Amino acid sequence: MTKEVSGFPSLEPAIITKVNIGDLNDLGTIHNGSRLMHFGTPTGTIETVPGFEPAFKATVNFGADWLSFDPDGAHGRIDLRGMARTEEGQSIDFRYQGVIKMAPEVKKIFEMSPEAATVPFGFATGAHQFLVADPALKILENSVFVSNGRIVVHEKGLVVETRQSLVVASTVMD
């Protein structure tokens, strides 16, 4: 009989973030051999899923992604930072670092191919951080969030969507 391993955290669905991709600045290949691109993310939304507390809705009013691609072209490295304001007027500083598997359908998006299409969840995973001053939102700052991401392609451009879960510590011991 195999002993069940315990002590691993679980995940609680928490937040959906959607940022609209704006201007692209392609820096090119940098000192470490990676290609660096800067994407503006000037608008979007951050909203909790039903049942997550504290519940809030926020509008993204500033942001950018310093996206780099590994020299071998197999992965992209997300470094997105932004600001949002809740409906109550509270500011949220949000940050997202992740990894994208550069599958052929993902590469079409970054190559601006006319054949580019929305990619499903499963190519990008990441970790999120929040900085807040509002005491009601401090759980965001004092917790760990992980996500799956996807890129939505539509007639007006691109949207990066992440579905974030709160990491919940295990109370079970071996």
Tab-separated table of C-alpha atoms in Angstrom:
chain	number	residue	atom	x	y	z
A	1	MET	CA	0.000	0.000	0.000
A	2	THR	CA	1.390	3.412	-1.013
A	3	LYS	CA	1.210	6.205	1.507
A	4	GLU	CA	-0.612	9.294	0.168
A	5	VAL	CA	1.614	12.365	0.044
A	6	SER	CA	0.171	15.367	1.856
A	7	GLY	CA	1.029	18.952	2.650
A	8	PHE	CA	0.575	20.348	-0.859
A	9	PRO	CA	-1.385	23.579	-1.307
A	10	SER	CA	-4.672	23.792	-3.166
A	11	LEU	CA	-6.032	26.499	-5.429
A	12	GLU	CA	-9.112	28.693	-5.051
A	13	PRO	CA	-10.377	30.441	-8.217
A	14	ALA	CA	-10.130	34.175	-7.515
A	15	ILE	CA	-9.581	36.735	-10.284
A	16	ILE	CA	-9.911	37.205	-14.040
A	17	THR	CA	-7.714	39.877	-15.617
A	18	LYS	CA	-8.038	41.023	-19.216
A	19	VAL	CA	-5.547	43.548	-20.608
A	20	ASN	CA	-5.800	45.012	-24.071
A	21	ILE	CA	-2.571	45.055	-26.043
A	22	GLY	CA	-1.607	48.472	-27.372
A	23	ASP	CA	1.559	49.756	-29.005
A	24	LEU	CA	4.458	47.433	-29.765
A	25	ASN	CA	8.085	48.471	-29.423
A	26	ASP	CA	10.412	45.746	-30.678
A	27	LEU	CA	13.836	46.310	-29.104
A	28	GLY	CA	15.370	43.315	-30.864
A	29	THR	CA	18.056	40.932	-29.646
A	30	ILE	CA	19.707	42.016	-26.396
A	31	HIS	CA	22.964	41.079	-24.611
A	32	ASN	CA	21.781	37.657	-23.400
A	33	GLY	CA	20.582	36.571	-26.857
A	34	SER	CA	16.887	37.029	-26.028
A	35	ARG	CA	14.587	39.097	-28.208
A	36	LEU	CA	12.870	41.818	-26.157
A	37	MET	CA	9.530	43.338	-27.099
A	38	HIS	CA	7.614	45.953	-25.131
A	39	PHE	CA	3.820	45.851	-25.421
A	40	GLY	CA	1.699	48.639	-23.974
A	41	THR	CA	-1.334	47.392	-22.033
A	42	PRO	CA	-3.173	50.677	-21.481
A	43	THR	CA	-6.676	49.374	-20.744
A	44	GLY	CA	-8.491	46.330	-19.412
A	45	THR	CA	-10.313	44.910	-16.409
A	46	ILE	CA	-9.579	43.014	-13.206
A	47	GLU	CA	-12.558	41.305	-11.573
A	48	THR	CA	-13.015	38.711	-8.884
A	49	VAL	CA	-14.961	35.549	-9.641
A	50	PRO	CA	-18.284	34.977	-7.837
A	51	GLY	CA	-17.683	33.820	-4.278
A	52	PHE	CA	-14.155	35.210	-3.878
A	53	GLU	CA	-13.728	37.798	-1.139
A	54	PRO	CA	-13.053	40.609	-1.138
A	55	ALA	CA	-15.107	41.056	-4.296
A	56	PHE	CA	-14.085	43.960	-6.540
A	57	LYS	CA	-14.045	45.234	-10.089
A	58	ALA	CA	-11.232	47.421	-11.367
A	59	THR	CA	-10.335	49.180	-14.590
A	60	VAL	CA	-6.776	48.995	-15.889
A	61	ASN	CA	-5.508	52.518	-16.614
A	62	PHE	CA	-1.804	51.865	-17.235
A	63	GLY	CA	0.420	48.917	-18.037
A	64	ALA	CA	3.095	47.330	-20.156
A	65	ASP	CA	4.623	43.918	-20.771
A	66	TRP	CA	8.386	43.564	-21.174
A	67	LEU	CA	8.133	40.293	-23.099
A	68	SER	CA	11.304	38.414	-23.982
A	69	PHE	CA	11.791	35.327	-26.096
A	70	ASP	CA	14.447	32.743	-25.277
A	71	PRO	CA	17.281	32.492	-27.844
A	72	ASP	CA	16.098	29.019	-28.895
A	73	GLY	CA	12.576	30.365	-29.566
A	74	ALA	CA	10.900	27.695	-27.407
A	75	HIS	CA	9.545	29.991	-24.668
A	76	GLY	CA	8.549	33.579	-24.006
A	77	ARG	CA	9.005	35.311	-20.640
A	78	ILE	CA	6.173	37.584	-19.458
A	79	ASP	CA	6.941	40.590	-17.250
A	80	LEU	CA	3.723	42.602	-17.133
A	81	ARG	CA	3.227	45.502	-14.733
A	82	GLY	CA	0.246	47.801	-14.444
A	83	MET	CA	-2.110	49.953	-12.442
A	84	ALA	CA	-5.861	49.668	-12.017
A	85	ARG	CA	-8.535	51.533	-10.086
A	86	THR	CA	-11.472	49.856	-8.361
A	87	GLU	CA	-15.041	51.105	-8.692
A	88	GLU	CA	-14.535	52.538	-5.179
A	89	GLY	CA	-11.532	54.573	-6.357
A	90	GLN	CA	-8.772	52.428	-4.793
A	91	SER	CA	-5.553	51.850	-6.756
A	92	ILE	CA	-4.102	48.389	-7.398
A	93	ASP	CA	-0.538	47.858	-8.594
A	94	PHE	CA	-0.519	44.475	-10.367
A	95	ARG	CA	2.363	42.401	-11.696
A	96	TYR	CA	2.429	39.181	-13.687
A	97	GLN	CA	5.474	37.071	-14.444
A	98	GLY	CA	5.066	33.931	-16.478
A	99	VAL	CA	6.267	31.582	-19.177
A	100	ILE	CA	4.680	30.980	-22.595
A	101	LYS	CA	5.334	27.825	-24.603
A	102	MET	CA	5.950	29.117	-28.129
A	103	ALA	CA	3.840	26.569	-29.991
A	104	PRO	CA	3.198	27.260	-33.704
A	105	GLU	CA	-0.233	28.805	-33.003
A	106	VAL	CA	1.298	31.152	-30.403
A	107	LYS	CA	4.153	32.142	-32.735
A	108	LYS	CA	1.599	33.234	-35.368
A	109	ILE	CA	0.313	35.871	-32.951
A	110	PHE	CA	3.741	37.358	-32.248
A	111	GLU	CA	4.670	37.212	-35.934
A	112	MET	CA	1.485	39.225	-36.660
A	113	SER	CA	0.390	36.529	-39.110
A	114	PRO	CA	-2.991	37.015	-40.819
A	115	GLU	CA	-3.662	33.397	-39.744
A	116	ALA	CA	-3.320	34.281	-36.044
A	117	ALA	CA	-6.243	33.100	-33.915
A	118	THR	CA	-7.170	32.932	-30.239
A	119	VAL	CA	-5.110	30.352	-28.376
A	120	PRO	CA	-6.631	28.322	-25.547
A	121	PHE	CA	-5.430	28.174	-21.971
A	122	GLY	CA	-2.506	25.814	-21.486
A	123	PHE	CA	0.402	27.589	-23.171
A	124	ALA	CA	1.062	30.220	-20.469
A	125	THR	CA	1.349	29.944	-16.695
A	126	GLY	CA	2.433	32.556	-14.227
A	127	ALA	CA	2.497	34.150	-10.806
A	128	HIS	CA	0.787	37.407	-9.818
A	129	GLN	CA	1.575	40.029	-7.212
A	130	PHE	CA	-0.495	42.948	-6.013
A	131	LEU	CA	0.367	46.085	-4.064
A	132	VAL	CA	-2.542	47.932	-2.414
A	133	ALA	CA	-3.108	50.595	0.214
A	134	ASP	CA	-6.795	49.834	0.880
A	135	PRO	CA	-7.064	47.682	4.053
A	136	ALA	CA	-10.071	45.880	2.530
A	137	LEU	CA	-7.866	44.566	-0.296
A	138	LYS	CA	-4.803	43.564	1.770
A	139	ILE	CA	-5.465	39.854	1.115
A	140	LEU	CA	-4.249	40.559	-2.432
A	141	GLU	CA	-0.914	41.839	-1.166
A	142	ASN	CA	-0.516	39.150	1.491
A	143	SER	CA	-1.274	36.118	-0.673
A	144	VAL	CA	0.159	34.145	-3.563
A	145	PHE	CA	-1.715	33.874	-6.854
A	146	VAL	CA	-0.935	31.649	-9.849
A	147	SER	CA	-2.603	31.585	-13.242
A	148	ASN	CA	-3.219	30.167	-16.650
A	149	GLY	CA	-3.214	32.645	-19.495
A	150	ARG	CA	-4.321	32.886	-23.076
A	151	ILE	CA	-4.245	35.405	-25.886
A	152	VAL	CA	-7.545	36.373	-27.461
A	153	VAL	CA	-7.349	37.581	-31.073
A	154	HIS	CA	-10.253	39.704	-32.312
A	155	GLU	CA	-10.945	42.290	-35.010
A	156	LYS	CA	-9.741	45.189	-32.808
A	157	GLY	CA	-6.509	43.566	-31.622
A	158	LEU	CA	-5.235	41.324	-28.847
A	159	VAL	CA	-6.325	40.705	-25.253
A	160	VAL	CA	-4.219	38.841	-22.704
A	161	GLU	CA	-6.533	37.038	-20.282
A	162	THR	CA	-5.357	35.380	-17.088
A	163	ARG	CA	-7.425	33.291	-14.692
A	164	GLN	CA	-5.799	33.558	-11.292
A	165	SER	CA	-6.196	31.265	-8.318
A	166	LEU	CA	-5.298	31.938	-4.707
A	167	VAL	CA	-2.772	29.423	-3.364
A	168	VAL	CA	-4.287	27.962	-0.190
A	169	ALA	CA	-1.892	26.415	2.327
A	170	SER	CA	-2.469	22.787	3.288
A	171	THR	CA	-3.292	21.962	6.897
A	172	VAL	CA	-2.784	18.231	6.422
A	173	MET	CA	0.491	16.735	7.618
A	174	ASP	CA	2.191	13.439	6.670
